[in-house]
PDB file of C-alpha atoms and ligand atoms in Angstrom:
ATOM      1  CA  MET A   1       8.534 -10.800   2.562  1.00 94.00           C
ATOM      2  CA  ASP A   2      11.050  -9.195   4.927  1.00 97.00           C
ATOM      3  CA  ALA A   3       8.632  -6.367   5.702  1.00 97.00           C
ATOM      4  CA  PHE A   4       5.738  -8.707   6.430  1.00 97.00           C
ATOM      5  CA  GLY A   5       8.065 -10.769   8.615  1.00 97.00           C
ATOM      6  CA  ALA A   6       8.872  -7.688  10.681  1.00 98.00           C
ATOM      7  CA  LEU A   7       5.204  -6.730  10.821  1.00 98.00           C
ATOM      8  CA  ALA A   8       4.255 -10.203  12.062  1.00 97.00           C
ATOM      9  CA  THR A   9       6.319  -9.375  15.149  1.00 97.00           C
ATOM     10  CA  ASP A  10       5.578  -5.649  15.475  1.00 95.00           C
ATOM     11  CA  ARG A  11       1.872  -5.676  14.560  1.00 96.00           C
ATOM     12  CA  PRO A  12       0.688  -9.278  14.942  1.00 97.00           C
ATOM     13  CA  GLY A  13      -2.956  -8.238  15.131  1.00 96.00           C
ATOM     14  CA  ILE A  14      -3.111  -6.758  11.647  1.00 98.00           C
ATOM     15  CA  ARG A  15      -4.314  -8.814   8.681  1.00 96.00           C
ATOM     16  CA  TRP A  16      -2.276  -8.028   5.550  1.00 97.00           C
ATOM     17  CA  VAL A  17      -3.168  -8.745   1.940  1.00 97.00           C
ATOM     18  CA  TYR A  18      -0.815  -8.330  -0.965  1.00 95.00           C
ATOM     19  CA  GLY A  19      -2.123  -7.735  -4.471  1.00 95.00           C
ATOM     20  CA  GLU A  20      -0.658  -8.184  -7.899  1.00 94.00           C
ATOM     21  CA  THR A  21       3.046  -8.086  -8.684  1.00 94.00           C
ATOM     22  CA  GLY A  22       3.793  -9.200 -12.243  1.00 94.00           C
ATOM     23  CA  LEU A  23       3.916 -12.131 -14.588  1.00 95.00           C
ATOM     24  CA  LEU A  24       6.583 -14.793 -14.153  1.00 93.00           C
ATOM     25  CA  GLU A  25       8.491 -13.685 -17.249  1.00 94.00           C
ATOM     26  CA  GLY A  26       7.440 -10.023 -17.047  1.00 93.00           C
ATOM     27  CA  GLY A  27       5.773  -8.032 -19.812  1.00 94.00           C
ATOM     28  CA  PRO A  28       2.346  -6.381 -20.112  1.00 94.00           C
ATOM     29  CA  MET A  29      -0.246  -7.286 -17.508  1.00 90.00           C
ATOM     30  CA  PRO A  30      -3.449  -5.364 -18.304  1.00 89.00           C
ATOM     31  CA  PRO A  31      -5.106  -3.385 -16.840  1.00 86.00           C
ATOM     32  CA  HIS A  32      -1.884  -2.371 -15.080  1.00 88.00           C
ATOM     33  CA  LYS A  33       0.221   0.141 -16.971  1.00 87.00           C
ATOM     34  CA  THR A  34       3.347  -0.907 -15.112  1.00 90.00           C
ATOM     35  CA  HIS A  35       4.051  -4.176 -13.275  1.00 93.00           C
ATOM     36  CA  GLN A  36       6.160  -5.358 -16.218  1.00 93.00           C
ATOM     37  CA  ASN A  37       9.703  -5.602 -14.880  1.00 90.00           C
ATOM     38  CA  GLY A  38       9.355  -7.217 -11.466  1.00 90.00           C
ATOM     39  CA  LEU A  39       9.873  -4.004  -9.484  1.00 93.00           C
ATOM     40  CA  SER A  40       6.211  -3.177  -8.797  1.00 95.00           C
ATOM     41  CA  VAL A  41       3.831  -4.557  -6.224  1.00 96.00           C
ATOM     42  CA  ASP A  42       0.303  -3.646  -5.139  1.00 97.00           C
ATOM     43  CA  LEU A  43      -0.455  -4.020  -1.447  1.00 98.00           C
ATOM     44  CA  PHE A  44      -3.992  -3.719  -0.130  1.00 98.00           C
ATOM     45  CA  VAL A  45      -4.475  -1.229   2.664  1.00 98.00           C
ATOM     46  CA  PRO A  46      -5.044  -2.768   6.087  1.00 98.00           C
ATOM     47  CA  VAL A  47      -8.657  -2.268   7.126  1.00 98.00           C
ATOM     48  CA  LEU A  48     -10.757  -2.204  10.272  1.00 98.00           C
ATOM     49  CA  ASP A  49     -14.326  -3.413  10.541  1.00 98.00           C
ATOM     50  CA  LYS A  50     -17.176  -1.442  12.137  1.00 96.00           C
ATOM     51  CA  ASP A  51     -16.030  -2.548  15.585  1.00 97.00           C
ATOM     52  CA  GLY A  52     -12.465  -1.396  14.989  1.00 96.00           C
ATOM     53  CA  ASN A  53     -11.040  -4.886  14.567  1.00 97.00           C
ATOM     54  CA  SER A  54      -8.339  -5.517  11.993  1.00 97.00           C
ATOM     55  CA  VAL A  55      -9.844  -7.778   9.367  1.00 98.00           C
ATOM     56  CA  GLN A  56      -8.703  -9.178   6.052  1.00 98.00           C
ATOM     57  CA  PHE A  57      -9.330  -6.899   3.089  1.00 98.00           C
ATOM     58  CA  PRO A  58     -12.531  -8.091   1.349  1.00 97.00           C
ATOM     59  CA  ASN A  59     -11.023  -9.394  -1.888  1.00 97.00           C
ATOM     60  CA  ARG A  60     -13.755 -11.190  -3.832  1.00 96.00           C
ATOM     61  CA  ALA A  61     -14.569 -12.005  -7.440  1.00 97.00           C
ATOM     62  CA  ASP A  62     -17.539  -9.606  -7.336  1.00 97.00           C
ATOM     63  CA  ASN A  63     -15.395  -6.601  -6.362  1.00 97.00           C
ATOM     64  CA  GLY A  64     -12.530  -7.093  -8.782  1.00 95.00           C
ATOM     65  CA  TYR A  65     -10.626  -9.022  -6.122  1.00 95.00           C
ATOM     66  CA  GLY A  66     -10.539  -5.849  -4.045  1.00 97.00           C
ATOM     67  CA  TYR A  67      -9.516  -3.393  -6.765  1.00 96.00           C
ATOM     68  CA  GLN A  68     -13.095  -2.081  -7.100  1.00 96.00           C
ATOM     69  CA  VAL A  69     -13.543  -1.367  -3.377  1.00 98.00           C
ATOM     70  CA  ASP A  70     -13.910   2.376  -2.780  1.00 97.00           C
ATOM     71  CA  PHE A  71     -13.388   4.550   0.266  1.00 98.00           C
ATOM     72  CA  ASP A  72     -14.631   8.097   0.829  1.00 98.00           C
ATOM     73  CA  SER A  73     -12.405  11.097   1.464  1.00 97.00           C
ATOM     74  CA  LYS A  74     -11.913  10.002   5.074  1.00 97.00           C
ATOM     75  CA  GLY A  75     -11.077   6.412   4.167  1.00 98.00           C
ATOM     76  CA  HIS A  76     -14.436   4.927   5.155  1.00 98.00           C
ATOM     77  CA  ASN A  77     -17.051   2.887   3.328  1.00 98.00           C
ATOM     78  CA  ALA A  78     -20.184   1.023   4.438  1.00 97.00           C
ATOM     79  CA  THR A  79     -18.283  -1.896   5.930  1.00 97.00           C
ATOM     80  CA  HIS A  80     -14.653  -0.923   6.504  1.00 98.00           C
ATOM     81  CA  GLN A  81     -12.234   1.899   7.200  1.00 98.00           C
ATOM     82  CA  ILE A  82      -8.572   2.247   6.350  1.00 98.00           C
ATOM     83  CA  ASP A  83      -6.174   1.469   9.196  1.00 98.00           C
ATOM     84  CA  TYR A  84      -3.885   4.441   8.624  1.00 98.00           C
ATOM     85  CA  ALA A  85      -1.558   3.605  11.502  1.00 98.00           C
ATOM     86  CA  GLY A  86      -1.128   0.108  10.123  1.00 98.00           C
ATOM     87  CA  LEU A  87      -0.524   1.441   6.634  1.00 98.00           C
ATOM     88  CA  GLY A  88       2.122   3.794   7.984  1.00 98.00           C
ATOM     89  CA  GLU A  89       3.856   0.906   9.685  1.00 98.00           C
ATOM     90  CA  LEU A  90       3.740  -1.109   6.466  1.00 98.00           C
ATOM     91  CA  LEU A  91       5.421   1.711   4.555  1.00 98.00           C
ATOM     92  CA  TYR A  92       8.070   2.108   7.237  1.00 98.00           C
ATOM     93  CA  GLN A  93       8.865  -1.606   7.273  1.00 98.00           C
ATOM     94  CA  LEU A  94       8.956  -1.738   3.461  1.00 97.00           C
ATOM     95  CA  HIS A  95      11.507   1.071   3.488  1.00 98.00           C
ATOM     96  CA  VAL A  96      13.636  -0.663   6.136  1.00 98.00           C
ATOM     97  CA  ALA A  97      13.464  -4.047   4.403  1.00 97.00           C
ATOM     98  CA  ALA A  98      14.365  -2.561   1.025  1.00 96.00           C
ATOM     99  CA  ARG A  99      17.255  -0.573   2.460  1.00 96.00           C
ATOM    100  CA  ASN A 100      18.598  -3.666   4.215  1.00 96.00           C
ATOM    101  CA  ARG A 101      18.821  -5.286   0.786  1.00 93.00           C
ATOM    102  CA  ARG A 102      20.548  -2.243  -0.722  1.00 92.00           C
ATOM    103  CA  SER A 103      17.373  -1.225  -2.481  1.00 93.00           C
ATOM    104  CA  GLY A 104      14.766   1.376  -1.725  1.00 96.00           C
ATOM    105  CA  LEU A 105      11.331   2.619  -2.636  1.00 98.00           C
ATOM    106  CA  SER A 106      11.273   4.764  -5.763  1.00 97.00           C
ATOM    107  CA  LEU A 107       7.520   5.410  -5.853  1.00 97.00           C
ATOM    108  CA  VAL A 108       4.512   4.874  -3.598  1.00 98.00           C
ATOM    109  CA  VAL A 109       1.117   5.716  -5.094  1.00 98.00           C
ATOM    110  CA  PHE A 110      -1.606   6.352  -2.519  1.00 98.00           C
ATOM    111  CA  GLU A 111      -4.554   8.652  -3.123  1.00 98.00           C
ATOM    112  CA  ARG A 112      -3.535  12.221  -2.362  1.00 97.00           C
ATOM    113  CA  GLU A 113      -6.721  13.174  -0.478  1.00 96.00           C
ATOM    114  CA  LEU A 114      -6.152  10.300   1.962  1.00 98.00           C
ATOM    115  CA  ARG A 115      -2.512  11.073   2.713  1.00 98.00           C
ATOM    116  CA  GLY A 116      -3.386  13.752   5.269  1.00 97.00           C
ATOM    117  CA  ARG A 117      -4.796  11.143   7.611  1.00 97.00           C
ATOM    118  CA  LEU A 118      -1.752   8.960   7.068  1.00 98.00           C
ATOM    119  CA  PHE A 119       0.478  11.889   8.029  1.00 98.00           C
ATOM    120  CA  GLU A 120      -1.452  12.254  11.312  1.00 98.00           C
ATOM    121  CA  THR A 121      -0.314   8.808  12.504  1.00 97.00           C
ATOM    122  CA  GLY A 122       2.695   8.070  14.678  1.00 96.00           C
ATOM    123  CA  ARG A 123       4.892   7.578  11.607  1.00 96.00           C
ATOM    124  CA  GLY A 124       3.337  10.581   9.870  1.00 97.00           C
ATOM    125  CA  ARG A 125       6.233  13.021   9.924  1.00 97.00           C
ATOM    126  CA  TRP A 126       8.673  10.298   8.928  1.00 98.00           C
ATOM    127  CA  LEU A 127       6.383   9.194   6.099  1.00 98.00           C
ATOM    128  CA  ARG A 128       6.038  12.724   4.794  1.00 97.00           C
ATOM    129  CA  ASP A 129       9.827  13.146   4.747  1.00 97.00           C
ATOM    130  CA  ASN A 130      10.867   9.732   3.447  1.00 97.00           C
ATOM    131  CA  ILE A 131       8.221   8.089   1.311  1.00 98.00           C
ATOM    132  CA  PRO A 132       8.351   9.044  -2.395  1.00 98.00           C
ATOM    133  CA  PHE A 133       4.714   9.950  -2.996  1.00 98.00           C
ATOM    134  CA  PRO A 134       4.223  11.424  -6.472  1.00 97.00           C
ATOM    135  CA  ASN A 135       3.138  15.002  -7.103  1.00 96.00           C
ATOM    136  CA  TRP A 136       0.785  13.763  -9.811  1.00 96.00           C
ATOM    137  CA  ASP A 137      -2.571  12.015  -9.489  1.00 96.00           C
ATOM    138  CA  ASP A 138      -3.178   8.683 -11.168  1.00 92.00           C
ATOM    139  CA  PRO A 139      -6.548   8.456 -12.957  1.00 91.00           C
ATOM    140  CA  VAL A 140      -7.052   5.152 -11.135  1.00 91.00           C
ATOM    141  CA  ARG A 141      -8.073   5.931  -7.567  1.00 94.00           C
ATOM    142  CA  HIS A 142      -5.483   4.384  -5.243  1.00 97.00           C
ATOM    143  CA  ASP A 143      -7.554   4.113  -2.069  1.00 98.00           C
ATOM    144  CA  ASP A 144      -7.906   0.337  -1.731  1.00 98.00           C
ATOM    145  CA  HIS A 145      -4.224  -0.384  -2.350  1.00 98.00           C
ATOM    146  CA  ILE A 146      -0.848   1.238  -2.535  1.00 98.00           C
ATOM    147  CA  HIS A 147       1.342   0.779  -5.580  1.00 97.00           C
ATOM    148  CA  VAL A 148       5.037   0.444  -4.735  1.00 97.00           C
ATOM    149  CA  ASN A 149       8.031   0.540  -7.057  1.00 96.00           C
ATOM    150  CA  PHE A 150      11.376  -0.680  -5.755  1.00 95.00           C
ATOM    151  CA  ILE A 151      14.799   0.461  -6.844  1.00 94.00           C
ATOM    152  CA  VAL A 152      17.081  -2.291  -8.090  1.00 85.00           C
ATOM    153  CA  GLN A 153      20.445  -1.382  -9.542  1.00 76.00           C
ATOM    154  CA  CYS A 154      21.227  -3.297 -12.706  1.00 72.00           C
ATOM    155  CA  LYS A 155      24.795  -4.399 -13.411  1.00 70.00           C
TER     156      LYS A 155
HETATM  157 ZN1  LIG B 201       0.168  -1.196  -9.074  1.00 68.47          ZN
END
């Protein structure tokens, strides 16, 4: 919420869509393997339409509420393209917001073949140095959303 608040000021023209977090009392939430302890969130990538306008991610019942939307190796599909600069700003603001609450990001899953374009944005070098992208590839293609795990210290 803090990150989206900052983005509302910094990038008011971008339409953001958050995905699934977890169940109220936690526990298994198929088909997710994680999302059980309240520290995981899926955030849909910001997208541009064919005219380059920021538009809401097309989450509908007939595309798995967005989870079945696919992008090619450049981050394009027939109707949309990934807004890499916007995604970079989202990751930066998530990091800042988490740190301000004495937390942090412990994992950010975003498809490896798309990260190169993300690293070409204004935040690219910072993202490469600070965002904990894994060195493994999830069998589920993470092109339509990023999966984020936060660090929370337990007493
Ligand atoms: Zn996830």
